Amino acid sequence: MAEKEGPLTPSKPAPWNNPAVRSIAFQALAILAVGYFFYVIFQNTLTNMEKRGISTGFGFLTEPSGFGILMSLVDYSEASSYGRTFVVGLLNTLLISVLGIFFATLIGFTVGVARLSSNWLLAKIATVYIETLRNIPLLLQMFFWYFAVLAALPSPNKSIEWGGNFFLNNRGLYFPRPIFEDGSGFVGAAVVIAIAAIVLMAKWAHRRQETTGQQFHTVYVSIGILIGLPVLAYFAAGMPISLEYAALKGFNFQGGMRIIPELMALLWAISFYTAAFIAEIVRAGILAVSHGQTEAANALGLRPAPTLRLVVVPQALRVIIPPLTSQFLNLAKNSSLATAIGYPDLVAVFMGTTLNQTGQAVEIVAMTMAVYLAISLTISAFMNWYNKRKALVER
Amino acid sequence: MRGEFKEIVAFAPPASTTGAIGWLRQNLLSSPFNVLMTIFSAYLILKLVPPVLDWAVFSADFIGKDQSACTSGGACWVFIGARLDLFIYGFYPFDQYWRVNWMFALLAFTFVPQFFDAFPYKKLFGLIALIVVPVVAYVLLLGGSFGLQPVDTNKWGGLMLTLVLAYVGIVAALPIGVILALGRQSKMPVIRTICICFIELWRGVPLISVLFMASVMLPLFLPEGMNFNKLLRALIGIVMFQSAYMAEVVRGGLQAIPRGQSEAASALGLSYWKSMGLVVLPQALKLVIPGIVNTFIALFKDTTLVLIIGLLDILASVQSAIVDPAWRQVSTEGYVFAAFSFWVFCFGISRYSQALERKLHTGHKR
């Protein structure tokens, strides 16, 4: 029998072959490289800006801007500061993003379901819609709506009219504006109370169904509360809200509310374009629910509507939500194309006009990018939370 | 008892369930709601299709040289014919068009084989398309060497510029994207953080702000005396932006490869780069080809944004031609032409990617 040897001790690798040492060295090198890169850029920028006489810092935000903006949700005039300009642009960007997400989701779900319809004609129309719109660049669609369709609208004195209250012409879409007088706060409060009541009722109905199995039809009661309570409050407070109608005075409309053509073109283009992608997502989501689920629901005696609402849709939503999130993000980012047709969004008024006037490229580009990053992160955080709620709970 | 074997002829299916009538009943008229949908769809089609066809084909003008040929009230396609050079070549010198045509031919020559399964040397053609074509196109289009007359990039435009932007964007973004994706999967926290920051930063901001940044901030970053032309600045912006998206696509592929593969590679004694380059990446990249093609389609459509920083791509050249006072009211024709050009490319490529997806998924389809 051979003599027993002692346990083999692994020879210690040379330090340059030791993975742990190498990893630290690589990382240190990476930090140095990135640090040096930023240092060089920083130095170059400072020299270049000094040479061109551009000041640095955020002091410019308090200076008066001196230019007007086509549309603003808050008070704004030429005397307002650049900081105010930033706020106006930001609000306009948020407005188009929210409206776009709303309409794109609505159209997208409709078209997606239509594409799966058993009606051959309807399914084909939906297919043509999707395949046409998603293969044409958004910017081109925006130009088409703005320069070809909306520019061809009649002048104000030949407006297209609906019911004497809505007017469409090349200056925009006019509709009545609600005027809030004293006491309209009651109506607002009534709306809030109605919503709270509906939420509480839904929770109660859900709990009752869980414990006793008895169903409670919340839909009609909810609609009743949502309409009834504010209407009651409206009359109780002495009808504090009235409408101001738009009317043709001279060459243009006065009063009422106006949606500028830029907003219309942007909203149209962005909703229809994103809807084509959402429709495909919805279709994929519904197809991902196996047909056995529907058959099982039918076998249990569920009628088509509850089958869809209780069995198919909840399962489809799990597949739909993650890609839907990225479409919403795309929409928010795509809203920046507004600058090409002159809608005053953040990129147009801040990264465009303000940058041209002040020349402070670094601060302005950084602020704009930070805003979009913040919007992106907020939407994805919200959708992650929603996704977690809808996700399959596995034991 | 022995009965006679008599053949009983099967009844034909009811007339209402076969043929055109059966198809109609099943697909258009199966329920009251379905009938309603059919009526609605038919109304929509009748309302939209005849006027569009009439405008685009029946009362359109095709032959002529200028505005005076457009008299019938329909589409004035004469306009497209008259300005086609601008839409395809931009302001590239007329006597040098052959160089652009050669680039188109080269692209077609290397890409068409990819659409056919049985084509010999398909992979070789693909490699040529990715590596050789960009170099040849660079020499050919820019000129200045081999006795070619130099053509300044501000003369580039139209379809040619769109193709250059999209193609360079994708070819340059692919290797950067692979490196970033590997970095994001890395075990070294510093490398991983740098890659995640880079990817999420570019993915979180709109392309238009990246282009703005490339056109106004890049000159500030560079040392004195160094300057890039407008096209190169736009390209840098596009490549940065696109490589972040590419990284996420490649990461999807990397995550789909089981760990056993890289572990087996290490057990064989392969170094990190060898195990990635020879074992993991070939499998991962094959999985994500459809994803890469889809990002290419997105990029192809996004190249239109360069018109905002003043480059003359196909949409910008249409935009500049329709305001020409020599033509009246031709904006719709111009946009329809541009839309159709984009549609042909994007629809074709997306069909290709779908076919590819079906082909590559045969193995693990339930």
Short mmCIF file of N, CA and C in Angstrom, two decimals, chain B residues 170-224:
data_model
loop_
_atom_site.label_atom_id
_atom_site.label_comp_id
_atom_site.label_asym_id
_atom_site.label_seq_id
_atom_site.Cartn_x
_atom_site.Cartn_y
_atom_site.Cartn_z
N ILE B 170 -27.61 50.75 -36.74
CA ILE B 170 -27.77 49.38 -36.26
C ILE B 170 -26.44 48.64 -36.24
N VAL B 171 -25.60 48.84 -37.26
CA VAL B 171 -24.35 48.09 -37.33
C VAL B 171 -23.40 48.53 -36.21
N ALA B 172 -23.39 49.82 -35.90
CA ALA B 172 -22.50 50.28 -34.83
C ALA B 172 -23.08 49.97 -33.46
N ALA B 173 -24.42 49.97 -33.36
CA ALA B 173 -25.03 49.77 -32.05
C ALA B 173 -24.93 48.31 -31.61
N LEU B 174 -24.84 47.39 -32.56
CA LEU B 174 -24.84 45.97 -32.19
C LEU B 174 -23.66 45.59 -31.28
N PRO B 175 -22.40 45.86 -31.69
CA PRO B 175 -21.30 45.48 -30.79
C PRO B 175 -21.34 46.23 -29.45
N ILE B 176 -21.67 47.53 -29.48
CA ILE B 176 -21.73 48.27 -28.22
C ILE B 176 -22.82 47.68 -27.33
N GLY B 177 -23.96 47.35 -27.97
CA GLY B 177 -25.06 46.76 -27.21
C GLY B 177 -24.66 45.44 -26.57
N VAL B 178 -23.90 44.61 -27.31
CA VAL B 178 -23.46 43.32 -26.75
C VAL B 178 -22.57 43.55 -25.54
N ILE B 179 -21.61 44.49 -25.67
CA ILE B 179 -20.71 44.78 -24.54
C ILE B 179 -21.51 45.25 -23.33
N LEU B 180 -22.48 46.16 -23.58
CA LEU B 180 -23.27 46.69 -22.47
C LEU B 180 -24.08 45.58 -21.81
N ALA B 181 -24.66 44.70 -22.64
CA ALA B 181 -25.47 43.62 -22.08
C ALA B 181 -24.60 42.69 -21.24
N LEU B 182 -23.38 42.39 -21.72
CA LEU B 182 -22.48 41.55 -20.93
C LEU B 182 -22.12 42.26 -19.63
N GLY B 183 -21.88 43.59 -19.73
CA GLY B 183 -21.54 44.37 -18.54
C GLY B 183 -22.66 44.35 -17.52
N ARG B 184 -23.90 44.40 -18.02
CA ARG B 184 -25.03 44.43 -17.11
C ARG B 184 -25.19 43.10 -16.39
N GLN B 185 -24.71 42.00 -17.02
CA GLN B 185 -24.80 40.68 -16.38
C GLN B 185 -23.57 40.39 -15.53
N SER B 186 -22.59 41.32 -15.55
CA SER B 186 -21.31 41.05 -14.91
C SER B 186 -21.44 40.89 -13.39
N LYS B 187 -20.48 40.18 -12.80
CA LYS B 187 -20.51 40.01 -11.34
C LYS B 187 -19.82 41.16 -10.64
N MET B 188 -19.10 42.00 -11.40
CA MET B 188 -18.39 43.13 -10.77
C MET B 188 -19.37 44.29 -10.60
N PRO B 189 -19.61 44.70 -9.33
CA PRO B 189 -20.64 45.72 -9.10
C PRO B 189 -20.38 47.04 -9.83
N VAL B 190 -19.13 47.46 -9.93
CA VAL B 190 -18.85 48.75 -10.55
C VAL B 190 -19.21 48.72 -12.04
N ILE B 191 -18.72 47.68 -12.71
CA ILE B 191 -19.01 47.54 -14.14
C ILE B 191 -20.52 47.48 -14.37
N ARG B 192 -21.20 46.67 -13.51
CA ARG B 192 -22.63 46.51 -13.67
C ARG B 192 -23.35 47.84 -13.50
N THR B 193 -22.95 48.60 -12.47
CA THR B 193 -23.61 49.89 -12.21
C THR B 193 -23.40 50.85 -13.38
N ILE B 194 -22.18 50.90 -13.90
CA ILE B 194 -21.91 51.80 -15.02
C ILE B 194 -22.81 51.44 -16.20
N CYS B 195 -22.90 50.15 -16.50
CA CYS B 195 -23.70 49.72 -17.65
C CYS B 195 -25.19 50.01 -17.42
N ILE B 196 -25.68 49.72 -16.20
CA ILE B 196 -27.10 49.96 -15.94
C ILE B 196 -27.40 51.45 -16.08
N CYS B 197 -26.53 52.30 -15.52
CA CYS B 197 -26.75 53.74 -15.62
C CYS B 197 -26.80 54.18 -17.07
N PHE B 198 -25.84 53.72 -17.86
CA PHE B 198 -25.79 54.10 -19.27
C PHE B 198 -27.08 53.69 -19.98
N ILE B 199 -27.47 52.41 -19.79
CA ILE B 199 -28.65 51.90 -20.50
C ILE B 199 -29.91 52.64 -20.08
N GLU B 200 -30.11 52.77 -18.77
CA GLU B 200 -31.36 53.36 -18.30
C GLU B 200 -31.44 54.85 -18.63
N LEU B 201 -30.28 55.52 -18.64
CA LEU B 201 -30.28 56.94 -18.99
C LEU B 201 -30.78 57.13 -20.42
N TRP B 202 -30.20 56.40 -21.36
CA TRP B 202 -30.59 56.60 -22.76
C TRP B 202 -31.98 56.10 -23.04
N ARG B 203 -32.38 55.04 -22.33
CA ARG B 203 -33.72 54.51 -22.59
C ARG B 203 -34.80 55.37 -21.99
N GLY B 204 -34.43 56.17 -21.00
CA GLY B 204 -35.44 56.98 -20.32
C GLY B 204 -35.71 58.31 -20.98
N VAL B 205 -34.88 58.73 -21.93
CA VAL B 205 -35.09 60.04 -22.53
C VAL B 205 -35.48 59.86 -24.00
N PRO B 206 -36.25 60.83 -24.55
CA PRO B 206 -36.65 60.71 -25.95
C PRO B 206 -35.48 60.91 -26.90
N LEU B 207 -35.55 60.27 -28.06
CA LEU B 207 -34.48 60.38 -29.05
C LEU B 207 -34.24 61.83 -29.46
N ILE B 208 -35.34 62.59 -29.49
CA ILE B 208 -35.19 63.97 -29.95
C ILE B 208 -34.29 64.76 -29.01
N SER B 209 -34.39 64.48 -27.69
CA SER B 209 -33.51 65.22 -26.78
C SER B 209 -32.07 64.73 -26.92
N VAL B 210 -31.91 63.45 -27.27
CA VAL B 210 -30.55 62.95 -27.52
C VAL B 210 -29.96 63.64 -28.74
N LEU B 211 -30.79 63.82 -29.77
CA LEU B 211 -30.30 64.49 -30.98
C LEU B 211 -29.97 65.95 -30.70
N PHE B 212 -30.83 66.61 -29.93
CA PHE B 212 -30.54 67.98 -29.52
C PHE B 212 -29.21 68.04 -28.80
N MET B 213 -29.05 67.09 -27.88
CA MET B 213 -27.83 67.06 -27.09
C MET B 213 -26.62 66.87 -28.02
N ALA B 214 -26.77 65.93 -28.98
CA ALA B 214 -25.65 65.68 -29.88
C ALA B 214 -25.35 66.91 -30.72
N SER B 215 -26.38 67.68 -31.07
CA SER B 215 -26.10 68.80 -31.96
C SER B 215 -25.68 70.06 -31.21
N VAL B 216 -26.14 70.29 -29.97
CA VAL B 216 -25.72 71.52 -29.28
C VAL B 216 -24.68 71.29 -28.19
N MET B 217 -24.70 70.11 -27.56
CA MET B 217 -23.78 69.92 -26.44
C MET B 217 -22.47 69.26 -26.85
N LEU B 218 -22.53 68.41 -27.86
CA LEU B 218 -21.32 67.69 -28.26
C LEU B 218 -20.18 68.64 -28.62
N PRO B 219 -20.44 69.73 -29.38
CA PRO B 219 -19.34 70.65 -29.69
C PRO B 219 -18.71 71.24 -28.44
N LEU B 220 -19.49 71.37 -27.35
CA LEU B 220 -18.93 71.93 -26.11
C LEU B 220 -18.01 70.92 -25.43
N PHE B 221 -18.33 69.63 -25.60
CA PHE B 221 -17.55 68.60 -24.92
C PHE B 221 -16.18 68.39 -25.54
N LEU B 222 -16.08 68.69 -26.83
CA LEU B 222 -14.87 68.34 -27.55
C LEU B 222 -13.76 69.34 -27.27
N PRO B 223 -12.51 68.87 -27.33
CA PRO B 223 -11.40 69.81 -27.16
C PRO B 223 -11.37 70.82 -28.30
N GLU B 224 -10.69 71.91 -28.05
CA GLU B 224 -10.66 72.97 -29.04
C GLU B 224 -10.10 72.47 -30.37
#
